[in-house]
Amino acid sequence: MDSHSHLQSSASSSSKEWGKKVAEKVFSAYKSLPKKGKPQGREVTVLAAFLLSSPSQELEVVALGTGTKCIGRSLLSPRGDIVNDSHAEIIVRRALLRLFYAEIKRINDVLNKHGHKQLQDDDMGSSFLQLDPEDPGHGKYKLRVGWKLHLYISQLPCGGASLSLQLPVQRNASAKEAESPSSMALNHCSTLNLLEASKGNNGDGSQLFGLVQRKPGRGDMTLSVSCSDKISRWNVVGVQGALLSYFLQPVYLSSISVGQSPNASEDFCLEDNLKRSLYDRIMPLSNLLTGPFHVNKPLFSEAPMPVKEFQHSETASATLTCSYSICWNKSGLHEVILGTTGRKQGTSAKGALYPSTESSLSKKRFLETFLSLRSDLQIKCTQNDISYRELKDGAQEYNSTSKIFKGMPSFNEWLLKPLNLEAFSINNEGIHPSCK
């Protein structure tokens, strides 16, 4: 073995060790959760988690999410009161955002009560966030020096990352199965539809690599892009999103670990596939972004094959997916959402519009949390009646970077939701919250 091959082999071994370590932490945390919302019988689901590592290399699971469902266009709400996308990767990200909000509020409460010295002495040792010393006067937080954020997914994310794994299966699939609505659930993405559309070209689906893909709905087209596309975006703008960028500098992933597939061929290289779909597509942006944003390249690692309830069959007709999504974080969040309605488990048709059915992960609840924190931090704005969309648009640096990202050939077909779906604001007995 030459020195180059030896280095490659050593790096691959180190990567798999990391993937194993991450997976063990994640499944230990998952097993500690109650049975509610977990797959039953033959059901399967997808599990995703965020972990934080400290400077001493301690690794802790801070958010968990499960799920494979997505709301169709006709069921989307203009009130922001449902969760549109209940795929595990999206659920866990929103659970992570909840954790960020809770931690910023905790630190800010200490600041208001005791001042900076007390915060420095007593709280920073236990917090993964800190005030950004390079951004004085704006009061923004950042991930603390030496702390790193990691993502685990039990299988390849839907869209581009899973396409090369699906192609050999789809080439051998019968025409009848390829036309069946249930087939779209394979790897919880509509790759089959895209493959069918590609037959007019070279017929093998290879031209689909690098394109934005749409998540399937149950007989109803969705307006949600694939998890591969969304994770690629996180590697440009950060995981924190537009609203949190008012308070928090971009937070990037240090590693992405994905479980082995029981259906993968011997020569399938998971790490290369992740790099191609989640990093190579955004690499051309490297010289176009300005700080604090940059093109992020996480470590990609293969984790061991997950247990049976996370192993999806080769064909969708043989896969029975769980309809529920579990969301959990270490700040106290624990909910179960019915992915086909975007509301909490147990919601009846009669009581579907009651606020008690709304998930903490809905846009409406995030807006309420944002407004409360903005008031606490005394962030000013010019309007008393301001919508969710207007607040997102007001995050200028974030939006400028997002526009550059969506201007790339690989992402310029990004699906845009109608403006009326994000035009809602928070109304309390007819009075909108005012800016402080």
CSV table of C-alpha atoms in Angstrom, one decimal:
chain,number,residue,atom,x,y,z
A,1,MET,CA,0.0,0.0,0.0
A,2,ASP,CA,1.5,3.4,-1.0
A,3,SER,CA,1.5,6.3,1.4
A,4,HIS,CA,-1.5,8.0,-0.3
A,5,SER,CA,-3.6,4.9,0.0
A,6,HIS,CA,-2.5,4.5,3.6
A,7,LEU,CA,-3.6,8.0,4.4
A,8,GLN,CA,-6.9,7.5,2.7
A,9,SER,CA,-7.5,4.3,4.6
A,10,SER,CA,-6.5,5.9,7.9
A,11,ALA,CA,-8.9,8.8,7.3
A,12,SER,CA,-11.7,6.5,6.4
A,13,SER,CA,-11.1,4.4,9.6
A,14,SER,CA,-11.1,7.6,11.7
A,15,SER,CA,-14.3,8.8,10.0
A,16,LYS,CA,-16.1,5.5,10.8
A,17,GLU,CA,-15.0,5.6,14.4
A,18,TRP,CA,-16.5,9.0,14.7
A,19,GLY,CA,-19.7,7.9,13.0
A,20,LYS,CA,-19.9,5.0,15.5
A,21,LYS,CA,-19.4,7.2,18.5
A,22,VAL,CA,-22.0,9.7,17.3
A,23,ALA,CA,-24.6,6.9,16.5
A,24,GLU,CA,-24.1,5.3,20.0
A,25,LYS,CA,-24.8,8.6,21.7
A,26,VAL,CA,-27.9,9.2,19.5
A,27,PHE,CA,-29.5,5.8,20.0
A,28,SER,CA,-28.9,5.9,23.7
A,29,ALA,CA,-30.8,9.2,23.9
A,30,TYR,CA,-33.6,7.9,21.6
A,31,LYS,CA,-34.0,4.8,23.7
A,32,SER,CA,-34.5,6.9,26.8
A,33,LEU,CA,-37.6,8.6,25.3
A,34,PRO,CA,-41.1,7.2,26.0
A,35,LYS,CA,-42.8,4.9,23.5
A,36,LYS,CA,-45.2,7.6,22.3
A,37,GLY,CA,-44.7,8.4,18.7
A,38,LYS,CA,-42.2,5.6,18.0
A,39,PRO,CA,-42.8,3.1,15.1
A,40,GLN,CA,-45.0,0.2,16.0
A,41,GLY,CA,-45.0,-3.3,14.5
A,42,ARG,CA,-43.6,-3.3,11.0
A,43,GLU,CA,-43.4,0.5,10.9
A,44,VAL,CA,-40.2,2.3,10.1
A,45,THR,CA,-39.1,6.0,10.4
A,46,VAL,CA,-36.0,8.2,10.0
A,47,LEU,CA,-34.1,9.5,13.1
A,48,ALA,CA,-32.0,12.7,13.1
A,49,ALA,CA,-30.1,14.4,15.9
A,50,PHE,CA,-27.9,17.3,16.7
A,51,LEU,CA,-25.0,16.9,19.1
A,52,LEU,CA,-22.6,19.4,20.6
A,53,SER,CA,-19.0,18.7,21.5
A,54,SER,CA,-17.1,20.8,24.0
A,55,PRO,CA,-13.4,21.8,24.0
A,56,SER,CA,-12.8,18.7,26.1
A,57,GLN,CA,-14.4,16.6,23.3
A,58,GLU,CA,-17.4,15.6,25.4
A,59,LEU,CA,-20.2,14.8,23.1
A,60,GLU,CA,-23.9,15.4,24.0
A,61,VAL,CA,-27.1,14.9,22.1
A,62,VAL,CA,-29.1,18.2,22.4
A,63,ALA,CA,-31.9,17.6,19.9
A,64,LEU,CA,-33.8,14.6,18.4
A,65,GLY,CA,-36.3,14.3,15.6
A,66,THR,CA,-38.1,11.6,13.7
A,67,GLY,CA,-40.4,11.5,10.7
A,68,THR,CA,-41.0,11.0,7.0
A,69,LYS,CA,-44.1,13.0,6.2
A,70,CYS,CA,-44.8,16.3,4.4
A,71,ILE,CA,-47.9,18.5,4.1
A,72,GLY,CA,-49.3,18.9,0.5
A,73,ARG,CA,-49.9,22.3,-1.0
A,74,SER,CA,-53.7,22.3,-0.5
A,75,LEU,CA,-53.3,21.8,3.3
A,76,LEU,CA,-50.8,24.6,3.9
A,77,SER,CA,-52.1,27.2,6.4
A,78,PRO,CA,-51.9,31.0,6.0
A,79,ARG,CA,-51.9,31.2,9.9
A,80,GLY,CA,-48.5,29.6,10.4
A,81,ASP,CA,-50.1,27.2,12.8
A,82,ILE,CA,-49.0,23.8,11.3
A,83,VAL,CA,-45.6,22.2,10.7
A,84,ASN,CA,-45.3,21.8,6.9
A,85,ASP,CA,-42.3,19.5,6.7
A,86,SER,CA,-42.1,16.7,9.2
A,87,HIS,CA,-39.0,14.9,7.8
A,88,ALA,CA,-36.7,14.0,10.7
A,89,GLU,CA,-33.9,16.4,9.5
A,90,ILE,CA,-36.3,19.4,9.5
A,91,ILE,CA,-38.0,18.4,12.8
A,92,VAL,CA,-34.7,18.2,14.6
A,93,ARG,CA,-33.5,21.5,13.2
A,94,ARG,CA,-36.5,23.2,14.5
A,95,ALA,CA,-36.0,21.5,17.9
A,96,LEU,CA,-32.5,22.8,17.8
A,97,LEU,CA,-33.7,26.4,17.1
A,98,ARG,CA,-35.9,26.1,20.2
A,99,LEU,CA,-32.9,25.2,22.2
A,100,PHE,CA,-31.0,28.3,20.8
A,101,TYR,CA,-33.9,30.6,21.8
A,102,ALA,CA,-34.1,29.1,25.3
A,103,GLU,CA,-30.3,29.4,25.8
A,104,ILE,CA,-30.2,33.0,24.6
A,105,LYS,CA,-33.1,33.9,26.9
A,106,ARG,CA,-31.4,32.2,29.8
A,107,ILE,CA,-28.1,34.1,29.3
A,108,ASN,CA,-30.0,37.4,28.7
A,109,ASP,CA,-32.0,36.9,32.0
A,110,VAL,CA,-28.7,36.5,33.9
A,111,LEU,CA,-27.3,39.6,32.1
A,112,ASN,CA,-30.3,41.7,33.1
A,113,LYS,CA,-30.2,40.5,36.7
A,114,HIS,CA,-26.5,40.4,37.5
A,115,GLY,CA,-24.6,42.0,34.6
A,116,HIS,CA,-21.7,40.8,32.5
A,117,LYS,CA,-19.3,39.9,35.3
A,118,GLN,CA,-21.7,37.5,37.0
A,119,LEU,CA,-22.4,35.9,33.6
A,120,GLN,CA,-18.8,35.5,32.9
A,121,ASP,CA,-18.0,33.9,36.2
A,122,ASP,CA,-21.0,31.6,36.7
A,123,ASP,CA,-22.7,30.9,33.4
A,124,MET,CA,-20.3,30.8,30.5
A,125,GLY,CA,-18.7,27.7,31.8
A,126,SER,CA,-21.9,25.7,31.2
A,127,SER,CA,-23.2,27.5,28.1
A,128,PHE,CA,-22.4,26.7,24.5
A,129,LEU,CA,-23.1,30.3,23.4
A,130,GLN,CA,-21.3,33.5,24.1
A,131,LEU,CA,-21.7,37.2,23.2
A,132,ASP,CA,-19.7,37.9,20.0
A,133,PRO,CA,-16.8,40.1,21.1
A,134,GLU,CA,-16.2,41.0,17.4
A,135,ASP,CA,-19.6,42.5,17.0
A,136,PRO,CA,-19.9,45.0,19.9
A,137,GLY,CA,-23.0,47.0,20.2
A,138,HIS,CA,-25.3,44.6,18.4
A,139,GLY,CA,-25.6,42.1,21.3
A,140,LYS,CA,-25.4,39.1,19.0
A,141,TYR,CA,-24.4,35.7,20.3
A,142,LYS,CA,-22.2,33.0,18.6
A,143,LEU,CA,-21.3,29.4,19.2
A,144,ARG,CA,-18.7,29.5,21.9
A,145,VAL,CA,-15.0,29.0,20.9
A,146,GLY,CA,-14.1,25.3,20.9
A,147,TRP,CA,-17.7,24.1,20.8
A,148,LYS,CA,-18.9,22.3,17.6
A,149,LEU,CA,-22.2,21.2,16.2
A,150,HIS,CA,-22.8,17.8,14.7
A,151,LEU,CA,-25.6,16.2,12.7
A,152,TYR,CA,-26.6,12.5,12.6
A,153,ILE,CA,-29.2,11.0,10.2
A,154,SER,CA,-30.1,7.3,10.3
A,155,GLN,CA,-30.2,7.2,6.4
A,156,LEU,CA,-29.2,9.3,3.5
A,157,PRO,CA,-31.2,12.5,3.3
A,158,CYS,CA,-33.9,12.6,0.6
A,159,GLY,CA,-33.0,14.2,-2.7
A,160,GLY,CA,-29.6,14.3,-4.3
A,161,ALA,CA,-27.7,12.5,-1.5
A,162,SER,CA,-29.9,9.4,-1.9
A,163,LEU,CA,-30.3,9.5,-5.6
A,164,SER,CA,-27.3,7.4,-6.5
A,165,LEU,CA,-28.4,4.8,-4.0
A,166,GLN,CA,-31.8,4.7,-5.5
A,167,LEU,CA,-30.9,4.5,-9.2
A,168,PRO,CA,-29.8,0.9,-9.3
A,169,VAL,CA,-33.1,-0.1,-7.5
A,170,GLN,CA,-35.2,2.1,-9.8
A,171,ARG,CA,-33.6,0.8,-13.0
A,172,ASN,CA,-34.8,-2.7,-12.0
A,173,ALA,CA,-38.2,-1.6,-10.8
A,174,SER,CA,-41.3,-2.7,-12.7
A,175,ALA,CA,-43.2,0.0,-14.6
A,176,LYS,CA,-46.3,-0.8,-12.6
A,177,GLU,CA,-44.5,-0.1,-9.3
A,178,ALA,CA,-42.8,3.0,-10.6
A,179,GLU,CA,-46.3,4.5,-11.4
A,180,SER,CA,-47.8,3.6,-8.0
A,181,PRO,CA,-48.4,6.6,-5.7
A,182,SER,CA,-46.9,4.7,-2.7
A,183,SER,CA,-43.6,4.3,-4.6
A,184,MET,CA,-42.9,8.0,-3.9
A,185,ALA,CA,-42.2,7.2,-0.2
A,186,LEU,CA,-38.9,5.4,-1.0
A,187,ASN,CA,-36.2,7.2,1.0
A,188,HIS,CA,-39.0,9.7,1.6
A,189,CYS,CA,-38.4,11.7,-1.6
A,190,SER,CA,-40.0,11.7,-5.1
A,191,THR,CA,-37.0,10.4,-6.9
A,192,LEU,CA,-39.2,8.0,-8.9
A,193,ASN,CA,-41.1,10.9,-10.5
A,194,LEU,CA,-37.9,12.6,-11.4
A,195,LEU,CA,-36.5,9.4,-12.9
A,196,GLU,CA,-39.6,8.9,-15.0
A,197,ALA,CA,-39.3,12.5,-16.3
A,198,SER,CA,-35.7,11.9,-17.2
A,199,LYS,CA,-36.4,9.1,-19.7
A,200,GLY,CA,-36.6,11.5,-22.6
A,201,ASN,CA,-32.8,12.2,-22.1
A,202,ASN,CA,-30.4,9.4,-21.4
A,203,GLY,CA,-32.9,7.4,-19.3
A,204,ASP,CA,-30.6,6.6,-16.3
A,205,GLY,CA,-31.4,9.6,-14.1
A,206,SER,CA,-27.8,10.8,-14.0
A,207,GLN,CA,-28.8,14.3,-15.2
A,208,LEU,CA,-30.8,14.7,-12.1
A,209,PHE,CA,-27.8,15.1,-9.9
A,210,GLY,CA,-27.4,18.7,-8.7
A,211,LEU,CA,-31.0,19.7,-9.3
A,212,VAL,CA,-33.4,21.0,-6.6
A,213,GLN,CA,-35.9,18.3,-5.8
A,214,ARG,CA,-39.4,18.5,-4.4
A,215,LYS,CA,-40.6,16.3,-1.5
A,216,PRO,CA,-43.6,14.1,-2.4
A,217,GLY,CA,-47.1,14.5,-0.8
A,218,ARG,CA,-49.8,11.9,-0.5
A,219,GLY,CA,-51.6,12.6,-3.8
A,220,ASP,CA,-51.0,16.3,-3.3
A,221,MET,CA,-47.9,18.2,-4.5
A,222,THR,CA,-45.8,19.8,-1.8
A,223,LEU,CA,-43.9,23.1,-1.8
A,224,SER,CA,-41.0,21.7,0.2
A,225,VAL,CA,-37.6,21.0,-1.3
A,226,SER,CA,-35.6,17.9,-0.4
A,227,CYS,CA,-33.5,17.5,2.8
A,228,SER,CA,-30.4,17.3,0.7
A,229,ASP,CA,-31.1,20.8,-0.7
A,230,LYS,CA,-31.9,22.2,2.7
A,231,ILE,CA,-28.7,20.8,4.3
A,232,SER,CA,-26.7,22.3,1.4
A,233,ARG,CA,-28.3,25.6,2.2
A,234,TRP,CA,-27.3,25.2,5.9
A,235,ASN,CA,-23.7,24.9,4.7
A,236,VAL,CA,-24.0,28.4,3.2
A,237,VAL,CA,-26.3,30.4,5.5
A,238,GLY,CA,-26.0,28.4,8.7
A,239,VAL,CA,-28.6,26.3,10.6
A,240,GLN,CA,-30.1,29.2,12.6
A,241,GLY,CA,-32.4,30.6,9.9
A,242,ALA,CA,-33.5,34.2,9.2
A,243,LEU,CA,-35.2,35.1,12.5
A,244,LEU,CA,-32.5,33.8,14.8
A,245,SER,CA,-29.9,35.7,12.8
A,246,TYR,CA,-31.2,38.9,14.5
A,247,PHE,CA,-29.7,37.5,17.7
A,248,LEU,CA,-27.2,34.8,16.6
A,249,GLN,CA,-24.2,34.7,14.2
A,250,PRO,CA,-24.3,31.9,11.6
A,251,VAL,CA,-23.9,28.4,13.2
A,252,TYR,CA,-22.3,25.8,10.9
A,253,LEU,CA,-22.1,22.0,11.1
A,254,SER,CA,-18.7,20.5,12.0
A,255,SER,CA,-19.7,17.0,10.9
A,256,ILE,CA,-22.5,15.0,9.3
A,257,SER,CA,-22.8,11.3,10.1
A,258,VAL,CA,-25.2,9.0,8.2
A,259,GLY,CA,-26.2,5.4,8.9
A,260,GLN,CA,-25.3,2.7,6.4
A,261,SER,CA,-28.1,1.5,4.1
A,262,PRO,CA,-29.0,-2.2,4.1
A,263,ASN,CA,-29.6,-1.8,0.3
A,264,ALA,CA,-26.3,-0.2,-0.6
A,265,SER,CA,-23.9,-2.1,-3.0
A,266,GLU,CA,-20.4,-3.0,-1.8
A,267,ASP,CA,-18.8,-0.3,-3.9
A,268,PHE,CA,-21.1,2.5,-2.7
A,269,CYS,CA,-19.1,5.2,-0.9
A,270,LEU,CA,-21.4,7.0,1.5
A,271,GLU,CA,-18.9,9.8,2.4
A,272,ASP,CA,-18.2,10.6,-1.3
A,273,ASN,CA,-21.9,10.7,-2.0
A,274,LEU,CA,-22.5,13.1,0.9
A,275,LYS,CA,-19.6,15.4,-0.2
A,276,ARG,CA,-20.9,15.5,-3.8
A,277,SER,CA,-24.5,16.4,-2.9
A,278,LEU,CA,-24.0,18.6,0.2
A,279,TYR,CA,-20.7,20.4,-0.5
A,280,ASP,CA,-19.5,20.1,-4.1
A,281,ARG,CA,-22.6,21.9,-5.3
A,282,ILE,CA,-22.0,25.0,-3.2
A,283,MET,CA,-18.2,25.1,-3.5
A,284,PRO,CA,-18.4,27.7,-6.4
A,285,LEU,CA,-19.8,30.2,-3.9
A,286,SER,CA,-16.5,30.3,-2.0
A,287,ASN,CA,-15.4,33.6,-3.4
A,288,LEU,CA,-18.9,35.2,-3.5
A,289,LEU,CA,-19.8,35.3,0.2
A,290,THR,CA,-18.9,38.0,2.8
A,291,GLY,CA,-18.5,37.5,6.5
A,292,PRO,CA,-19.8,36.2,8.8
A,293,PHE,CA,-21.1,33.8,6.1
A,294,HIS,CA,-18.9,31.3,4.3
A,295,VAL,CA,-19.1,28.0,2.4
A,296,ASN,CA,-18.9,25.3,5.1
A,297,LYS,CA,-17.3,21.9,4.6
A,298,PRO,CA,-18.2,19.5,7.4
A,299,LEU,CA,-16.6,16.1,8.0
A,300,PHE,CA,-18.7,13.4,6.3
A,301,SER,CA,-18.7,10.1,8.0
A,302,GLU,CA,-20.5,6.7,7.7
A,303,ALA,CA,-22.2,5.5,10.8
A,304,PRO,CA,-23.2,1.8,11.5
A,305,MET,CA,-26.4,0.5,10.0
A,306,PRO,CA,-29.3,1.5,12.3
A,307,VAL,CA,-31.7,-0.9,14.0
A,308,LYS,CA,-34.7,-2.4,12.2
A,309,GLU,CA,-37.1,0.4,12.9
A,310,PHE,CA,-34.9,2.8,10.8
A,311,GLN,CA,-34.2,0.4,8.0
A,312,HIS,CA,-36.3,1.1,4.9
A,313,SER,CA,-37.0,-1.5,2.3
A,314,GLU,CA,-35.7,-1.3,-1.3
A,315,THR,CA,-39.2,-0.6,-2.6
A,316,ALA,CA,-41.8,1.7,-1.1
A,317,SER,CA,-44.5,-0.9,-1.5
A,318,ALA,CA,-42.7,-3.0,1.1
A,319,THR,CA,-42.1,0.0,3.5
A,320,LEU,CA,-44.7,1.0,6.1
A,321,THR,CA,-43.7,4.4,7.4
A,322,CYS,CA,-44.7,5.8,10.8
A,323,SER,CA,-47.0,8.8,10.6
A,324,TYR,CA,-45.7,10.5,13.7
A,325,SER,CA,-42.7,12.8,14.3
A,326,ILE,CA,-41.1,13.0,17.7
A,327,CYS,CA,-39.3,16.3,18.6
A,328,TRP,CA,-37.1,16.6,21.7
A,329,ASN,CA,-34.4,18.9,23.0
A,330,LYS,CA,-32.4,19.2,26.2
A,331,SER,CA,-34.2,22.5,27.2
A,332,GLY,CA,-37.4,20.6,27.9
A,333,LEU,CA,-39.2,20.3,24.6
A,334,HIS,CA,-40.9,17.0,23.9
A,335,GLU,CA,-43.8,16.7,21.5
A,336,VAL,CA,-45.3,14.2,19.1
A,337,ILE,CA,-46.6,15.6,15.8
A,338,LEU,CA,-48.8,13.9,13.3
A,339,GLY,CA,-46.9,14.5,10.1
A,340,THR,CA,-50.0,14.3,7.8
A,341,THR,CA,-51.7,17.2,9.6
A,342,GLY,CA,-48.7,19.1,11.0
A,343,ARG,CA,-50.4,19.3,14.5
A,344,LYS,CA,-49.9,17.6,17.8
A,345,GLN,CA,-50.7,14.0,18.2
A,346,GLY,CA,-54.3,13.4,19.4
A,347,THR,CA,-55.8,16.4,17.6
A,348,SER,CA,-59.4,15.7,16.6
A,349,ALA,CA,-60.9,17.0,13.4
A,350,LYS,CA,-63.4,19.0,15.6
A,351,GLY,CA,-60.7,20.7,17.6
A,352,ALA,CA,-58.1,21.1,14.8
A,353,LEU,CA,-58.0,24.9,15.0
A,354,TYR,CA,-57.6,25.2,18.7
A,355,PRO,CA,-54.2,26.8,19.8
A,356,SER,CA,-53.6,23.8,22.0
A,357,THR,CA,-53.2,21.6,18.9
A,358,GLU,CA,-50.3,23.8,17.6
A,359,SER,CA,-46.8,22.4,17.8
A,360,SER,CA,-44.0,24.5,19.3
A,361,LEU,CA,-42.3,24.0,16.0
A,362,SER,CA,-44.9,25.9,14.0
A,363,LYS,CA,-44.0,29.2,12.4
A,364,LYS,CA,-46.6,31.0,14.6
A,365,ARG,CA,-45.0,29.7,17.8
A,366,PHE,CA,-41.5,30.7,16.6
A,367,LEU,CA,-42.8,34.2,15.8
A,368,GLU,CA,-44.2,34.5,19.4
A,369,THR,CA,-40.9,33.4,20.8
A,370,PHE,CA,-39.0,35.8,18.6
A,371,LEU,CA,-41.2,38.7,19.6
A,372,SER,CA,-40.8,37.9,23.3
A,373,LEU,CA,-37.0,37.7,22.9
A,374,ARG,CA,-36.8,40.8,20.8
A,375,SER,CA,-38.6,42.7,23.6
A,376,ASP,CA,-36.2,41.3,26.2
A,377,LEU,CA,-33.2,42.3,24.2
A,378,GLN,CA,-34.7,45.7,23.4
A,379,ILE,CA,-34.3,45.3,19.6
A,380,LYS,CA,-36.1,48.1,17.9
A,381,CYS,CA,-38.1,48.0,14.7
A,382,THR,CA,-40.2,50.6,12.8
A,383,GLN,CA,-43.6,48.9,12.8
A,384,ASN,CA,-46.1,47.8,15.4
A,385,ASP,CA,-47.9,45.5,13.2
A,386,ILE,CA,-45.2,43.4,11.5
A,387,SER,CA,-45.6,40.0,9.8
A,388,TYR,CA,-43.6,36.8,9.9
A,389,ARG,CA,-42.5,37.4,6.3
A,390,GLU,CA,-41.5,41.0,6.9
A,391,LEU,CA,-39.4,40.1,9.9
A,392,LYS,CA,-37.6,37.4,7.9
A,393,ASP,CA,-37.0,39.9,5.1
A,394,GLY,CA,-35.6,42.3,7.6
A,395,ALA,CA,-32.6,40.0,8.3
A,396,GLN,CA,-30.6,41.7,5.5
A,397,GLU,CA,-27.2,40.0,5.7
A,398,TYR,CA,-28.9,36.6,5.9
A,399,ASN,CA,-31.2,37.3,3.0
A,400,SER,CA,-28.5,38.7,0.8
A,401,THR,CA,-26.5,35.5,1.3
A,402,SER,CA,-29.6,33.3,0.7
A,403,LYS,CA,-30.2,35.2,-2.6
A,404,ILE,CA,-26.6,34.5,-3.8
A,405,PHE,CA,-27.2,30.8,-2.9
A,406,LYS,CA,-30.5,30.6,-4.8
A,407,GLY,CA,-28.9,32.4,-7.8
A,408,MET,CA,-26.6,29.4,-8.5
A,409,PRO,CA,-27.6,27.2,-11.4
A,410,SER,CA,-27.9,24.2,-9.0
A,411,PHE,CA,-30.4,26.0,-6.8
A,412,ASN,CA,-32.2,28.6,-9.0
A,413,GLU,CA,-35.3,26.3,-9.2
A,414,TRP,CA,-35.8,26.6,-5.4
A,415,LEU,CA,-39.5,26.3,-4.6
A,416,LEU,CA,-41.1,29.5,-3.3
A,417,LYS,CA,-44.2,29.5,-1.1
A,418,PRO,CA,-47.0,32.0,-1.9
A,419,LEU,CA,-46.4,35.2,0.1
A,420,ASN,CA,-49.8,35.0,1.8
A,421,LEU,CA,-48.7,31.9,3.7
A,422,GLU,CA,-46.2,33.9,5.7
A,423,ALA,CA,-48.1,37.2,5.9
A,424,PHE,CA,-49.5,36.4,9.4
A,425,SER,CA,-48.7,38.3,12.5
A,426,ILE,CA,-49.5,37.6,16.2
A,427,ASN,CA,-52.8,39.0,17.3
A,428,ASN,CA,-53.6,39.1,21.0
A,429,GLU,CA,-57.3,40.2,21.6
A,430,GLY,CA,-57.0,42.3,18.5
A,431,ILE,CA,-53.8,44.0,19.5
A,432,HIS,CA,-50.6,43.2,17.7
A,433,PRO,CA,-47.4,43.2,19.9
A,434,SER,CA,-45.5,46.4,19.6
A,435,CYS,CA,-41.8,46.8,19.1
A,436,LYS,CA,-39.7,47.6,22.1
